[in-house]
Amino acid sequence: RIFAQSLLRSLGFIFWGTAAAQAFGGVLVILMFKNYRYLFQESYWSLPGWLALATALVLLPTGVLAVSIQRSRNKQGTLMYLLLLLFCLETSSAALAHSYYIRAASHLESSMGYLVDQHNWTCSQDPGNSAVDVMQRKLRCCGVHNYTDWLKASSSSWHHPACVPESCCKETHSHCRGDLGHVEQLSKEGCLKKLEDQLCFAMMYVFWCCTLLSILELLAGVSNGILMRRQPFHELSIL
């Protein structure tokens, strides 16, 4: 019983710390899909992030109860319900984060390819403010896989520009106009790989945080159950 009490109190302090980690992961996922909403137009993509934020909020009172719990039957019962709620939230968030990452990885290539095909540009000094231009500047990339994707996109039209959008230019080359005669001034990496890396980090962060917390909550539930077993329900003995 003493070991279970000490373990539960230690886990309470850990819950406070992991609440911040969960909140960070939730905000990371939400902002990720908000910043690239032109690629992920459906609102359900950010659901794992909102579940992670809800988990972080529930973790705070759970940690308080785990630290302050002694022989209060009401506190022990409330803690057990909160642990069950947390376990459901975290398993749901982890499952969604893993499945959405797999779906998003296949969704990204087709969405980016469509944006590149639909983008009209000319070899001018106009930097452009379309969704593709914003994405290429933000990620410092060019095309879906590399700059040759722009050549494939232009090959379907009568106009074959000898350049790529200026958003493909590296920041260190201020005079770059996307001229294919100066390929060294263009970003070499494609946007797909960079965005997939960001997506992988955000989703896998939430997944492993939720998985680890689920294990800790099982330990907390077992410890709380041992304490509840040591103190029978005297107030229900009439039954």
mmCIF file of C-alpha atoms in Angstrom:
data_model
loop_
_atom_site.group_PDB
_atom_site.id
_atom_site.type_symbol
_atom_site.label_atom_id
_atom_site.label_comp_id
_atom_site.label_asym_id
_atom_site.label_seq_id
_atom_site.Cartn_x
_atom_site.Cartn_y
_atom_site.Cartn_z
ATOM 1 C CA ARG A 1 0.000 0.000 0.000
ATOM 2 C CA ILE A 2 2.842 2.414 0.830
ATOM 3 C CA PHE A 3 4.515 1.626 -2.501
ATOM 4 C CA ALA A 4 1.242 2.160 -4.386
ATOM 5 C CA GLN A 5 0.720 5.486 -2.612
ATOM 6 C CA SER A 6 4.244 6.686 -3.420
ATOM 7 C CA LEU A 7 3.963 5.570 -7.044
ATOM 8 C CA LEU A 8 0.625 7.313 -7.447
ATOM 9 C CA ARG A 9 1.994 10.540 -5.998
ATOM 10 C CA SER A 10 5.012 10.407 -8.326
ATOM 11 C CA LEU A 11 2.774 9.783 -11.318
ATOM 12 C CA GLY A 12 0.720 12.820 -10.312
ATOM 13 C CA PHE A 13 3.749 15.073 -10.732
ATOM 14 C CA ILE A 14 4.556 13.375 -14.040
ATOM 15 C CA PHE A 15 1.011 14.044 -15.260
ATOM 16 C CA TRP A 16 1.526 17.771 -14.732
ATOM 17 C CA GLY A 17 4.668 17.720 -16.835
ATOM 18 C CA THR A 18 3.156 15.614 -19.591
ATOM 19 C CA ALA A 19 0.142 17.950 -19.769
ATOM 20 C CA ALA A 20 2.464 20.584 -21.248
ATOM 21 C CA ALA A 21 3.915 18.023 -23.680
ATOM 22 C CA GLN A 22 0.430 16.993 -24.783
ATOM 23 C CA ALA A 23 -0.664 20.607 -25.229
ATOM 24 C CA PHE A 24 2.425 21.265 -27.369
ATOM 25 C CA GLY A 25 1.649 18.268 -29.581
ATOM 26 C CA GLY A 26 -2.000 19.279 -29.952
ATOM 27 C CA VAL A 27 -1.150 22.856 -30.932
ATOM 28 C CA LEU A 28 1.515 21.567 -33.334
ATOM 29 C CA VAL A 29 -0.969 19.356 -35.194
ATOM 30 C CA ILE A 30 -3.702 22.020 -35.286
ATOM 31 C CA LEU A 31 -1.362 24.714 -36.627
ATOM 32 C CA MET A 32 0.117 22.258 -39.120
ATOM 33 C CA PHE A 33 -3.216 21.640 -40.827
ATOM 34 C CA LYS A 34 -4.325 25.254 -40.424
ATOM 35 C CA ASN A 35 -1.216 26.617 -42.176
ATOM 36 C CA TYR A 36 -1.674 24.168 -45.070
ATOM 37 C CA ARG A 37 -5.455 24.213 -45.231
ATOM 38 C CA TYR A 38 -5.321 24.582 -49.035
ATOM 39 C CA LEU A 39 -3.936 21.019 -49.079
ATOM 40 C CA PHE A 40 -6.123 19.657 -46.264
ATOM 41 C CA GLN A 41 -9.524 21.251 -46.777
ATOM 42 C CA GLU A 42 -11.475 18.823 -44.589
ATOM 43 C CA SER A 43 -11.724 19.923 -40.948
ATOM 44 C CA TYR A 44 -11.386 16.418 -39.494
ATOM 45 C CA TRP A 45 -7.614 16.314 -40.156
ATOM 46 C CA SER A 46 -6.909 18.325 -36.986
ATOM 47 C CA LEU A 47 -9.026 16.048 -34.747
ATOM 48 C CA PRO A 48 -5.986 14.281 -33.154
ATOM 49 C CA GLY A 49 -4.685 17.702 -32.111
ATOM 50 C CA TRP A 50 -7.946 18.701 -30.429
ATOM 51 C CA LEU A 51 -8.082 15.360 -28.613
ATOM 52 C CA ALA A 52 -4.506 15.938 -27.405
ATOM 53 C CA LEU A 53 -5.519 19.376 -26.070
ATOM 54 C CA ALA A 54 -8.506 17.858 -24.271
ATOM 55 C CA THR A 55 -6.182 15.254 -22.770
ATOM 56 C CA ALA A 56 -3.837 17.984 -21.523
ATOM 57 C CA LEU A 57 -6.726 19.758 -19.769
ATOM 58 C CA VAL A 58 -7.940 16.567 -18.070
ATOM 59 C CA LEU A 59 -4.380 15.706 -16.988
ATOM 60 C CA LEU A 60 -4.198 18.769 -14.701
ATOM 61 C CA PRO A 61 -6.980 17.791 -12.225
ATOM 62 C CA THR A 62 -5.890 14.155 -12.528
ATOM 63 C CA GLY A 63 -2.418 15.092 -11.336
ATOM 64 C CA VAL A 64 -3.872 17.090 -8.434
ATOM 65 C CA LEU A 65 -5.963 14.138 -7.288
ATOM 66 C CA ALA A 66 -3.061 11.687 -7.669
ATOM 67 C CA VAL A 67 -0.780 13.862 -5.538
ATOM 68 C CA SER A 68 -3.304 14.710 -2.818
ATOM 69 C CA ILE A 69 -5.090 11.366 -2.587
ATOM 70 C CA GLN A 70 -4.959 9.632 0.822
ATOM 71 C CA ARG A 71 -7.959 7.798 2.184
ATOM 72 C CA SER A 72 -10.760 9.765 0.606
ATOM 73 C CA ARG A 73 -13.120 7.388 -1.116
ATOM 74 C CA ASN A 74 -14.593 10.216 -3.230
ATOM 75 C CA LYS A 75 -11.147 11.286 -4.475
ATOM 76 C CA GLN A 76 -10.176 7.720 -5.278
ATOM 77 C CA GLY A 77 -13.365 7.154 -7.243
ATOM 78 C CA THR A 78 -13.071 10.459 -9.105
ATOM 79 C CA LEU A 79 -9.446 9.694 -9.963
ATOM 80 C CA MET A 80 -10.406 6.300 -11.374
ATOM 81 C CA TYR A 81 -13.050 7.871 -13.617
ATOM 82 C CA LEU A 82 -10.603 10.525 -14.839
ATOM 83 C CA LEU A 83 -7.987 7.868 -15.602
ATOM 84 C CA LEU A 84 -10.548 5.928 -17.616
ATOM 85 C CA LEU A 85 -11.535 9.093 -19.514
ATOM 86 C CA LEU A 86 -7.877 9.882 -20.211
ATOM 87 C CA PHE A 87 -7.200 6.363 -21.430
ATOM 88 C CA CYS A 88 -10.090 6.623 -23.923
ATOM 89 C CA LEU A 89 -8.950 10.068 -25.133
ATOM 90 C CA GLU A 90 -5.341 9.022 -25.587
ATOM 91 C CA THR A 91 -5.983 5.729 -27.336
ATOM 92 C CA SER A 92 -8.358 7.549 -29.709
ATOM 93 C CA SER A 93 -5.838 10.314 -30.349
ATOM 94 C CA ALA A 94 -2.993 7.841 -30.923
ATOM 95 C CA ALA A 95 -5.083 5.715 -33.303
ATOM 96 C CA LEU A 96 -6.243 8.753 -35.287
ATOM 97 C CA ALA A 97 -2.741 10.250 -35.449
ATOM 98 C CA HIS A 98 -1.325 7.022 -36.868
ATOM 99 C CA SER A 99 -4.113 6.415 -39.381
ATOM 100 C CA TYR A 100 -4.324 10.068 -40.471
ATOM 101 C CA TYR A 101 -0.572 10.163 -41.079
ATOM 102 C CA ILE A 102 -0.832 7.199 -43.446
ATOM 103 C CA ARG A 103 -3.794 8.766 -45.253
ATOM 104 C CA ALA A 104 -2.244 12.232 -45.383
ATOM 105 C CA ALA A 105 0.991 10.934 -46.890
ATOM 106 C CA SER A 106 -0.895 9.574 -49.903
ATOM 107 C CA HIS A 107 -3.202 12.600 -50.022
ATOM 108 C CA LEU A 108 -0.351 15.112 -50.157
ATOM 109 C CA GLU A 109 1.178 14.068 -53.464
ATOM 110 C CA SER A 110 -2.089 14.282 -55.392
ATOM 111 C CA SER A 111 -3.030 17.631 -53.782
ATOM 112 C CA MET A 112 0.362 19.192 -54.504
ATOM 113 C CA GLY A 113 0.362 17.834 -58.050
ATOM 114 C CA TYR A 114 -3.043 19.413 -58.661
ATOM 115 C CA LEU A 115 -1.876 22.811 -57.351
ATOM 116 C CA VAL A 116 1.199 22.722 -59.583
ATOM 117 C CA ASP A 117 -0.849 21.768 -62.650
ATOM 118 C CA GLN A 118 -3.391 24.542 -62.039
ATOM 119 C CA HIS A 119 -0.814 27.242 -61.293
ATOM 120 C CA ASN A 120 -0.269 29.802 -64.061
ATOM 121 C CA TRP A 121 2.966 31.761 -64.020
ATOM 122 C CA THR A 122 5.087 33.804 -66.369
ATOM 123 C CA CYS A 123 8.771 34.647 -66.519
ATOM 124 C CA SER A 124 8.321 38.078 -64.970
ATOM 125 C CA GLN A 125 9.425 39.861 -61.860
ATOM 126 C CA ASP A 126 6.061 39.278 -60.210
ATOM 127 C CA PRO A 127 6.846 37.010 -57.209
ATOM 128 C CA GLY A 128 3.297 35.640 -57.072
ATOM 129 C CA ASN A 129 1.100 35.175 -54.016
ATOM 130 C CA SER A 130 -0.720 31.944 -54.808
ATOM 131 C CA ALA A 131 -0.930 29.021 -52.402
ATOM 132 C CA VAL A 132 1.911 27.267 -54.242
ATOM 133 C CA ASP A 133 4.162 30.319 -53.996
ATOM 134 C CA VAL A 134 3.449 30.738 -50.289
ATOM 135 C CA MET A 135 4.189 27.064 -49.658
ATOM 136 C CA GLN A 136 7.453 27.118 -51.641
ATOM 137 C CA ARG A 137 8.713 30.196 -49.811
ATOM 138 C CA LYS A 138 7.754 28.847 -46.413
ATOM 139 C CA LEU A 139 9.302 25.417 -46.949
ATOM 140 C CA ARG A 140 12.155 26.673 -49.177
ATOM 141 C CA CYS A 141 11.375 24.066 -51.803
ATOM 142 C CA CYS A 142 10.479 23.841 -55.483
ATOM 143 C CA GLY A 143 7.855 21.645 -57.116
ATOM 144 C CA VAL A 144 6.442 18.413 -55.751
ATOM 145 C CA HIS A 145 9.655 16.381 -55.986
ATOM 146 C CA ASN A 146 12.017 18.976 -57.538
ATOM 147 C CA TYR A 147 11.988 21.889 -59.984
ATOM 148 C CA THR A 148 11.434 19.590 -62.988
ATOM 149 C CA ASP A 149 7.785 19.193 -61.945
ATOM 150 C CA TRP A 150 7.201 22.731 -63.257
ATOM 151 C CA LEU A 151 8.569 21.694 -66.645
ATOM 152 C CA LYS A 152 6.164 18.756 -66.768
ATOM 153 C CA ALA A 153 3.287 21.049 -65.809
ATOM 154 C CA SER A 154 4.108 23.524 -68.579
ATOM 155 C CA SER A 155 4.543 20.794 -71.216
ATOM 156 C CA SER A 156 0.768 20.275 -71.337
ATOM 157 C CA SER A 157 0.233 23.852 -72.580
ATOM 158 C CA TRP A 158 1.269 25.738 -75.725
ATOM 159 C CA HIS A 159 3.486 28.019 -73.676
ATOM 160 C CA HIS A 160 6.790 26.533 -72.531
ATOM 161 C CA PRO A 161 8.484 29.040 -70.234
ATOM 162 C CA ALA A 162 12.219 28.747 -69.731
ATOM 163 C CA CYS A 163 11.782 29.411 -66.038
ATOM 164 C CA VAL A 164 10.022 28.287 -62.846
ATOM 165 C CA PRO A 165 8.078 30.460 -60.364
ATOM 166 C CA GLU A 166 10.250 32.933 -58.475
ATOM 167 C CA SER A 167 9.162 31.343 -55.201
ATOM 168 C CA CYS A 168 11.563 28.512 -56.082
ATOM 169 C CA CYS A 169 14.530 30.843 -55.696
ATOM 170 C CA LYS A 170 16.847 30.569 -52.708
ATOM 171 C CA GLU A 171 16.760 33.486 -50.294
ATOM 172 C CA THR A 172 20.501 34.021 -50.713
ATOM 173 C CA HIS A 173 20.006 34.919 -54.407
ATOM 174 C CA SER A 174 18.085 38.189 -54.374
ATOM 175 C CA HIS A 175 18.385 38.678 -58.158
ATOM 176 C CA CYS A 176 16.993 35.222 -59.007
ATOM 177 C CA ARG A 177 14.033 35.247 -61.410
ATOM 178 C CA GLY A 178 13.542 31.492 -61.734
ATOM 179 C CA ASP A 179 15.683 31.241 -64.854
ATOM 180 C CA LEU A 180 16.498 27.625 -65.723
ATOM 181 C CA GLY A 181 19.859 28.785 -66.950
ATOM 182 C CA HIS A 182 20.868 29.303 -63.317
ATOM 183 C CA VAL A 183 19.651 26.105 -61.674
ATOM 184 C CA GLU A 184 22.070 26.608 -58.770
ATOM 185 C CA GLN A 185 19.902 29.535 -57.620
ATOM 186 C CA LEU A 186 16.849 27.302 -57.213
ATOM 187 C CA SER A 187 15.877 25.179 -54.237
ATOM 188 C CA LYS A 188 16.862 21.599 -54.936
ATOM 189 C CA GLU A 189 14.398 19.809 -52.622
ATOM 190 C CA GLY A 190 10.756 19.214 -53.425
ATOM 191 C CA CYS A 191 7.918 20.376 -51.182
ATOM 192 C CA LEU A 192 6.465 16.887 -50.745
ATOM 193 C CA LYS A 193 9.434 15.520 -48.798
ATOM 194 C CA LYS A 194 9.679 18.567 -46.517
ATOM 195 C CA LEU A 195 5.976 18.632 -45.734
ATOM 196 C CA GLU A 196 5.918 14.875 -45.145
ATOM 197 C CA ASP A 197 8.752 15.292 -42.617
ATOM 198 C CA GLN A 198 6.816 17.981 -40.739
ATOM 199 C CA LEU A 199 3.661 15.881 -40.817
ATOM 200 C CA CYS A 200 5.532 12.806 -39.595
ATOM 201 C CA PHE A 201 7.075 14.696 -36.681
ATOM 202 C CA ALA A 202 3.761 16.229 -35.556
ATOM 203 C CA MET A 203 1.695 13.041 -35.846
ATOM 204 C CA MET A 204 4.299 10.671 -34.439
ATOM 205 C CA TYR A 205 4.932 13.065 -31.542
ATOM 206 C CA VAL A 206 1.258 12.885 -30.577
ATOM 207 C CA PHE A 207 1.184 9.124 -31.158
ATOM 208 C CA TRP A 208 4.139 8.292 -28.896
ATOM 209 C CA CYS A 209 3.112 10.805 -26.216
ATOM 210 C CA CYS A 210 -0.332 9.218 -26.034
ATOM 211 C CA THR A 211 1.100 5.702 -26.041
ATOM 212 C CA LEU A 212 3.504 6.469 -23.189
ATOM 213 C CA LEU A 213 0.834 8.243 -21.161
ATOM 214 C CA SER A 214 -1.572 5.339 -21.600
ATOM 215 C CA ILE A 215 0.996 3.034 -19.974
ATOM 216 C CA LEU A 216 1.531 5.482 -17.094
ATOM 217 C CA GLU A 217 -2.213 5.783 -16.584
ATOM 218 C CA LEU A 218 -2.564 2.009 -16.388
ATOM 219 C CA LEU A 219 0.046 2.050 -13.604
ATOM 220 C CA ALA A 220 -1.845 4.842 -11.868
ATOM 221 C CA GLY A 221 -5.105 2.916 -12.176
ATOM 222 C CA VAL A 222 -3.554 -0.222 -10.680
ATOM 223 C CA SER A 223 -2.052 1.788 -7.807
ATOM 224 C CA ASN A 224 -5.353 3.513 -7.141
ATOM 225 C CA GLY A 225 -7.148 0.165 -7.265
ATOM 226 C CA ILE A 226 -4.783 -1.243 -4.613
ATOM 227 C CA LEU A 227 -5.554 1.719 -2.342
ATOM 228 C CA MET A 228 -9.294 1.325 -2.882
ATOM 229 C CA ARG A 229 -9.089 -2.394 -2.149
ATOM 230 C CA ARG A 230 -7.384 -1.741 1.195
ATOM 231 C CA GLN A 231 -10.300 0.422 2.259
ATOM 232 C CA PRO A 232 -13.625 -1.389 1.820
ATOM 233 C CA PHE A 233 -16.895 0.416 1.210
ATOM 234 C CA HIS A 234 -18.025 0.734 4.856
ATOM 235 C CA GLU A 235 -20.773 3.159 3.909
ATOM 236 C CA LEU A 236 -22.344 0.515 1.621
ATOM 237 C CA SER A 237 -22.234 -2.348 4.123
ATOM 238 C CA ILE A 238 -26.021 -2.103 4.538
ATOM 239 C CA LEU A 239 -26.382 -3.628 1.071
#
